[in-house]
Each structure stands twice: as C-alpha cells, then as structure tokens.
Amino acid sequence: MGGLLTLLCGDFRQILPVIRQGTRANIVDACLKSSSLWRLVQQYRLTTNMRVALQADERAEMFANKLLRLGNGETDTVKSPDYVSLFNFGIPAENIDILLDRIYPQIHSNYVNHTWLMQKAILAPHNDSVSRINKLLAEKLPTQTHTYTAINSVVDKEQAEQFPVEFLNSIEVQGLPPHVLDLKCGMPVMLLRSIKPPELMNGTRCIIHNCNRHFDEVLIAAGIYSGQHHSIPRIPLRPSDTLFPFQFERKQFPLRPCFAMTINKAQGQILKVIGLDLRQAIFAHGMLYVALSRTRKEDSITTLSSQRLARNVVYTEVI
C-alpha cells in the first residue's frame, strides 16, 4: 500500500487553522508542519510572482516585496513588538463614512453595475464590524428591503425546554445567517453552504436578483460561472463548531450580505479595490498579510485604524 504522490500547495504566511480558545502552541500544533508526516514532505518554494511579472510594474514589485516582509514578520514594528505603521500601506481614511464612500462611491446608483460591485469589498477582523458595515451600505440601496425570519430549534427534543426560542433567536455565530435576514435586490451576498457544486459553493459571491417568500433568485457575478441564475431555498443549517452544550438548527436562506466580509472569509478572494476597517485589533497569525494581499496594487487599499497602526501577528516558527 502507499506510494501515491501527493502535491500540496499553500502559504504558511496566511491564516492558520482556527482553534477555538486555542493558545499559540495549540494552533501551531494543528498545522501540517507539526505532523509526523512532515518529515516525508519535499518542499519547493516558488520564486517568481506571476501577477507582478505580468504587470511589468516596478511599484507592483515593491508592493509584493513589502507584503512578503510583512508576512515573514520582518516589517519594522512601532510601540510594541507586533504593531506596524500603516503609513506604508494604502491610503488612510479618517472615519467610517469616508471609508464607505471611497470603496463604494455613489453606491445608490452604481450598484446596478455588477462588475463594479464584485471588484471591491471592505474587510474587518470581527463579525460585529462586518455586520455594522453591511447594514450601513444596505441602507444606501434604493431597492425594497425584504425581511426573512428564521425558524430555530434544538435538535435534541429532550433538551428543548431548557433553551427558550428567544435565546435561540439571539444566537449569532460565524457560518450561519442571522435570525433576521434583511435582503435587497442588487445586494451582494455570499453563500454560506455548498448547495450545487461546483457552481454554488460555500464562499460564492452572488447578487440578489429577485426576493421571494420561499426562495431567493441570485445571479453569480464573479468567477467562471458568472452570469448564471440560481434559486436558493431556505435550508436547515447547523453551526460547525461546538460552542454550545447542545445542537441547534436554523432554517434560513444560507446567505449573508457581503459588501463587507471578515478577513478569514476573504482568504482566496482577488479584488480590485479593498477597504480595511482595523479599528478592532487583528488577533491571529497571517490576518494582516491576507487582508493587504487581496489586491494587486497598493493604491487600491484604503485603511481605517486607530493612530494608523495595525497589529501584525506572525508565528515565525511555522514560516
């Protein structure tokens, strides 16, 4: 048995496995490099940045080199061992309104341009920041709001009496849509479950095309399946983590608005314009590197942070 050649590709500068309440040691231990199999891996490092090579732009090459230094933890720090100055990265925004207007100028009319809409996003470390930004931008769309209320229940019926419906309704966890989901036609949304591979996968970005009581019609607006229309039904969803001492189920459309998204969710996305809301500190290895590397040009980045500083967490032992 055995003898199968396996090719693995990745970048340890990016976000590592998520271990709830895990220490640095726990997170490092969950990495592939900590596996007993790692000694059998033969490593090859790519040396040419093809995005930069194709652009033939000296500024793009300088930006790529700055990102590598940042990802390696080699950027000069300020005030404390893991804070870096953002004066060297992108254009500053003085407040949230300026950030929104710079990333989504005149969105009340430009939202009909799906290409324009899919080329940009605002990134933040925490879900609560993302939710607030999505709400602010949704309010700027002139289309009608359609509100969908989920049905929540405890999976084990014997435990149902211990957890009132009001408590279940209040639960907000990553990977689940909210109990009350407000959608508008023309709004960008992200799919939270793989419904019809390979077209409708977890993380697929779409545009709401039509709102209905039992299903939403979406338009895939990015990637190789761009232009396809699909109907998304309400489906039963369960959180993937074990944060609660019980299992609960939420029947809702598996969608979230994505004018803004978490940095974790943005991993793998390529965008033309990005905004970074870093008023809440970054907390995990590789987050700042992932956030800043979602676009190819440094002048396409707008940052909002306290004192123009950002935390850059790097676990050098895994790089």
Coordinates of C-alpha atoms in Angstrom, one line a residue:
M1 CA 0.0 0.0 0.0
G2 CA 1.1 3.6 -0.4
G3 CA 3.4 5.1 -3.0
L4 CA 0.9 7.7 -4.1
L5 CA 2.5 11.0 -5.0
T6 CA 0.5 13.9 -3.4
L7 CA 1.0 17.6 -4.4
L8 CA 0.2 20.2 -1.7
C9 CA 0.2 23.9 -2.3
G10 CA -0.1 26.6 0.3
D11 CA 1.4 29.6 2.1
F12 CA 2.1 29.4 5.8
R13 CA 2.1 33.2 5.9
Q14 CA -1.7 33.1 5.6
I15 CA -4.2 32.3 8.3
L16 CA -3.6 29.1 10.2
P17 CA -6.2 26.5 11.4
V18 CA -8.8 28.1 13.7
I19 CA -8.7 26.5 17.2
R20 CA -11.4 28.0 19.4
Q21 CA -9.8 29.5 22.5
G22 CA -6.5 27.8 21.4
T23 CA -3.1 29.0 22.5
R24 CA -0.2 29.7 20.1
A25 CA 1.1 26.2 20.8
N26 CA -2.3 24.7 20.1
I27 CA -2.6 26.5 16.8
V28 CA 1.0 25.6 15.7
D29 CA 0.4 22.0 16.7
A30 CA -2.6 21.9 14.4
C31 CA -0.5 22.8 11.4
L32 CA 0.7 20.4 8.8
K33 CA 4.3 21.2 9.7
S34 CA 3.7 19.6 13.2
S35 CA 2.5 16.3 11.7
S36 CA 4.8 13.3 11.9
L37 CA 4.3 13.1 8.1
W38 CA 6.0 16.5 7.5
R39 CA 9.5 14.8 7.5
L40 CA 8.4 13.0 4.4
V41 CA 7.5 16.2 2.6
Q42 CA 9.9 17.6 0.0
Q43 CA 9.5 21.4 -0.2
Y44 CA 9.8 23.6 -3.2
R45 CA 9.5 27.4 -2.9
L46 CA 8.1 29.4 -5.9
T47 CA 10.4 32.3 -6.7
T48 CA 8.5 34.3 -9.4
N49 CA 5.4 36.3 -8.5
M50 CA 3.5 35.9 -11.8
R51 CA 1.0 38.6 -11.0
V52 CA 3.9 41.1 -10.7
A53 CA 5.7 39.7 -13.7
L54 CA 2.7 40.0 -16.0
Q55 CA 2.2 43.6 -14.9
A56 CA 5.8 44.6 -15.5
D57 CA 5.2 47.4 -12.9
E58 CA 8.0 48.4 -10.6
R59 CA 5.5 49.7 -8.0
A60 CA 3.7 46.3 -8.0
E61 CA 7.0 44.6 -7.4
M62 CA 7.8 46.9 -4.5
F63 CA 4.4 46.2 -3.0
A64 CA 4.8 42.5 -3.4
N65 CA 8.2 42.6 -1.6
K66 CA 6.7 44.7 1.2
L67 CA 3.9 42.1 1.6
L68 CA 6.5 39.3 1.9
R69 CA 8.4 41.1 4.6
L70 CA 5.1 41.7 6.4
G71 CA 4.1 38.1 6.2
N72 CA 7.5 37.0 7.4
G73 CA 7.3 39.4 10.4
E74 CA 10.3 41.4 9.1
T75 CA 8.5 44.8 8.9
D76 CA 9.7 47.4 11.4
T77 CA 7.4 47.5 14.4
V78 CA 6.0 50.5 16.3
K79 CA 5.4 51.0 20.1
S80 CA 5.1 47.2 20.7
P81 CA 6.6 44.1 19.2
D82 CA 3.7 43.3 16.8
Y83 CA 2.3 46.6 15.7
V84 CA 3.3 48.1 12.4
S85 CA 2.6 51.5 10.8
L86 CA 0.0 51.7 8.1
F87 CA 1.6 54.8 6.6
N88 CA 3.4 52.4 4.3
F89 CA 0.3 50.6 3.2
G90 CA -2.5 52.2 1.3
I91 CA -4.5 55.4 1.8
P92 CA -5.8 56.5 5.2
A93 CA -9.5 57.2 5.9
E94 CA -10.3 59.5 8.8
N95 CA -13.7 57.9 9.6
I96 CA -16.1 55.1 8.6
D97 CA -18.1 57.3 6.3
I98 CA -15.0 58.3 4.3
L99 CA -14.1 54.6 4.1
L100 CA -17.5 53.6 2.8
D101 CA -17.6 56.4 0.2
R102 CA -14.1 55.7 -1.1
I103 CA -14.8 52.0 -1.6
Y104 CA -18.4 52.3 -2.7
P105 CA -18.8 55.8 -4.2
Q106 CA -22.3 56.7 -5.2
I107 CA -23.5 53.2 -4.5
H108 CA -27.1 54.3 -4.7
S109 CA -26.7 54.4 -8.5
N110 CA -23.5 52.3 -9.2
Y111 CA -24.9 49.2 -7.5
V112 CA -26.5 48.2 -10.8
N113 CA -23.0 47.6 -12.3
H114 CA -22.4 44.1 -11.1
T115 CA -18.8 44.0 -12.3
W116 CA -18.1 47.2 -10.3
L117 CA -19.7 45.7 -7.2
M118 CA -17.9 42.4 -7.3
Q119 CA -14.5 44.1 -7.7
K120 CA -14.5 45.5 -4.2
A121 CA -15.1 44.7 -0.5
I122 CA -14.4 46.1 3.0
L123 CA -12.6 43.7 5.3
A124 CA -12.5 43.6 9.1
P125 CA -11.3 41.1 11.7
H126 CA -14.5 40.7 13.6
N127 CA -18.1 39.7 12.6
D128 CA -19.7 42.5 14.5
S129 CA -17.8 45.1 12.5
V130 CA -18.7 43.4 9.3
S131 CA -22.4 43.3 10.2
R132 CA -22.5 47.0 11.0
I133 CA -20.8 47.9 7.7
N134 CA -23.1 45.7 5.7
K135 CA -26.1 47.4 7.4
L136 CA -24.8 50.9 6.6
L137 CA -24.3 50.1 3.0
A138 CA -27.5 48.2 2.5
E139 CA -29.4 51.3 3.7
K140 CA -27.9 53.2 0.7
L141 CA -29.5 50.9 -1.9
P142 CA -32.8 52.3 -3.2
T143 CA -34.5 48.9 -3.6
Q144 CA -37.1 47.5 -1.2
T145 CA -36.0 45.6 2.0
H146 CA -37.2 42.0 2.3
T147 CA -37.0 40.6 5.8
Y148 CA -36.8 36.9 6.4
T149 CA -37.2 35.5 9.9
A150 CA -35.6 32.1 10.7
I151 CA -37.1 29.1 12.5
N152 CA -34.7 28.0 15.2
S153 CA -35.0 24.7 17.2
V154 CA -32.9 22.4 19.5
V155 CA -32.1 19.2 17.7
D156 CA -32.5 17.0 20.8
K157 CA -36.2 17.5 21.7
E158 CA -35.5 16.4 25.3
Q159 CA -33.3 19.5 25.7
A160 CA -35.8 21.8 24.0
E161 CA -37.4 23.1 27.2
Q162 CA -34.1 24.2 28.6
F163 CA -33.4 26.7 25.9
P164 CA -36.2 29.1 25.1
V165 CA -36.8 30.1 21.5
E166 CA -35.9 33.7 22.3
F167 CA -32.4 32.5 23.3
L168 CA -32.0 30.5 20.1
N169 CA -33.1 33.6 18.1
S170 CA -30.4 35.7 19.6
I171 CA -27.5 33.3 18.7
E172 CA -25.1 34.8 16.1
V173 CA -22.3 32.6 15.1
Q174 CA -19.8 32.5 12.2
G175 CA -21.0 30.4 9.3
L176 CA -24.7 30.9 10.0
P177 CA -27.1 33.5 8.6
P178 CA -28.7 35.8 11.2
H179 CA -32.1 35.0 12.7
V180 CA -33.5 38.1 11.0
L181 CA -32.0 38.4 7.4
D182 CA -32.6 41.6 5.5
L183 CA -32.1 41.4 1.8
K184 CA -32.5 43.8 -1.1
C185 CA -32.4 43.3 -4.9
G186 CA -29.0 44.3 -6.2
M187 CA -27.3 43.5 -2.9
P188 CA -24.1 41.4 -3.0
V189 CA -24.3 38.2 -0.8
M190 CA -22.1 35.3 0.0
L191 CA -23.3 31.7 0.0
L192 CA -22.7 30.0 3.4
R193 CA -23.1 26.4 2.2
S194 CA -22.2 24.4 -0.9
I195 CA -25.6 23.8 -2.5
K196 CA -24.9 22.9 -6.1
P197 CA -21.2 22.2 -6.7
P198 CA -19.2 23.4 -8.5
E199 CA -21.4 26.5 -9.3
L200 CA -22.9 27.2 -5.9
M201 CA -20.1 26.6 -3.3
N202 CA -19.5 27.9 0.2
G203 CA -18.0 31.4 -0.3
T204 CA -19.5 32.0 -3.8
R205 CA -20.4 35.7 -4.2
C206 CA -23.7 36.5 -5.9
I207 CA -26.1 39.4 -6.4
I208 CA -29.7 39.2 -5.2
H209 CA -31.8 39.2 -8.4
N210 CA -35.3 38.5 -7.0
C211 CA -36.7 38.1 -3.5
N212 CA -39.5 35.6 -2.8
R213 CA -41.1 34.1 0.3
H214 CA -39.7 30.6 -0.2
F215 CA -36.6 31.2 -2.4
D216 CA -34.3 33.9 -3.5
E217 CA -33.1 34.2 -7.0
V218 CA -29.4 35.1 -7.2
L219 CA -27.0 35.9 -10.0
I220 CA -23.5 34.6 -9.8
A221 CA -21.5 37.7 -10.6
A222 CA -17.8 36.5 -10.3
G223 CA -15.7 33.6 -11.4
I224 CA -16.1 31.2 -14.3
Y225 CA -19.9 30.7 -13.6
S226 CA -20.6 34.4 -13.7
G227 CA -24.0 35.2 -15.3
Q228 CA -25.8 32.1 -14.1
H229 CA -29.1 32.5 -12.3
H230 CA -30.0 30.1 -9.5
S231 CA -32.8 29.8 -6.9
I232 CA -31.7 29.5 -3.3
P233 CA -34.2 27.9 -0.9
R234 CA -34.4 28.1 2.8
I235 CA -32.5 25.1 4.3
P236 CA -31.8 23.7 7.8
L237 CA -28.4 24.9 9.0
R238 CA -26.3 23.8 12.0
P239 CA -23.2 25.6 13.3
S240 CA -20.0 23.8 12.6
D241 CA -18.4 24.5 15.9
T242 CA -19.2 23.2 19.4
L243 CA -19.6 26.4 21.2
F244 CA -22.8 25.4 22.9
P245 CA -23.6 22.4 25.1
F246 CA -26.4 21.5 22.6
Q247 CA -27.1 21.2 18.9
F248 CA -29.4 23.7 17.4
E249 CA -30.8 24.1 13.9
R250 CA -31.7 27.3 12.0
K251 CA -33.9 27.2 8.9
Q252 CA -33.0 30.2 6.8
F253 CA -31.6 31.2 3.5
P254 CA -27.8 30.3 3.5
L255 CA -26.8 33.9 2.6
R256 CA -25.1 36.9 4.2
P257 CA -24.6 40.4 2.7
C258 CA -21.0 40.8 1.6
F259 CA -20.4 44.5 1.0
A260 CA -18.0 43.7 3.8
M261 CA -16.6 40.3 5.0
T262 CA -14.2 39.0 7.6
I263 CA -10.6 38.7 6.7
N264 CA -10.8 35.0 7.2
K265 CA -13.7 34.7 4.7
A266 CA -11.7 36.9 2.2
Q267 CA -8.9 34.4 2.0
G268 CA -8.6 33.3 -1.6
Q269 CA -10.5 36.3 -3.0
I270 CA -8.9 38.6 -5.5
L271 CA -10.3 42.2 -5.5
K272 CA -9.6 45.4 -7.4
V273 CA -10.4 47.7 -4.5
I274 CA -10.4 46.9 -0.8
G275 CA -11.0 48.8 2.4
L276 CA -9.7 47.7 5.8
D277 CA -11.5 48.5 9.0
L278 CA -8.9 47.8 11.6
R279 CA -10.4 49.8 14.5
Q280 CA -10.7 46.4 16.3
A281 CA -7.3 44.7 16.5
I282 CA -6.3 41.8 14.4
F283 CA -5.9 38.7 16.6
A284 CA -4.5 35.8 14.5
H285 CA -1.4 34.9 12.6
G286 CA -1.4 36.0 8.9
M287 CA -4.5 38.2 9.1
L288 CA -2.9 41.4 8.1
Y289 CA -0.9 39.7 5.4
V290 CA -4.1 38.1 3.9
A291 CA -6.0 41.4 4.2
L292 CA -3.4 43.5 2.4
S293 CA -2.7 41.0 -0.3
R294 CA -6.3 40.7 -1.6
T295 CA -5.4 43.3 -4.2
R296 CA -2.6 43.8 -6.6
K297 CA -2.0 47.5 -6.2
E298 CA -1.1 49.3 -3.0
D299 CA -3.0 52.5 -4.1
S300 CA -6.2 50.3 -4.2
I301 CA -6.2 49.9 -0.4
T302 CA -7.9 52.3 2.0
T303 CA -7.3 51.7 5.7
L304 CA -9.2 52.9 8.8
S305 CA -7.4 52.4 12.1
S306 CA -6.6 54.0 15.4
Q307 CA -3.4 56.1 15.2
R308 CA -2.6 54.5 11.8
L309 CA -1.3 51.3 13.5
A310 CA -2.2 47.7 12.9
R311 CA -1.3 44.6 14.8
N312 CA 0.7 42.1 12.7
V313 CA 0.6 38.6 14.3
V314 CA 3.3 36.3 12.9
Y315 CA 4.2 32.9 14.2
T316 CA 7.7 32.7 12.8
E317 CA 8.1 29.0 13.8
V318 CA 5.6 28.0 11.0
I319 CA 7.0 30.0 8.2

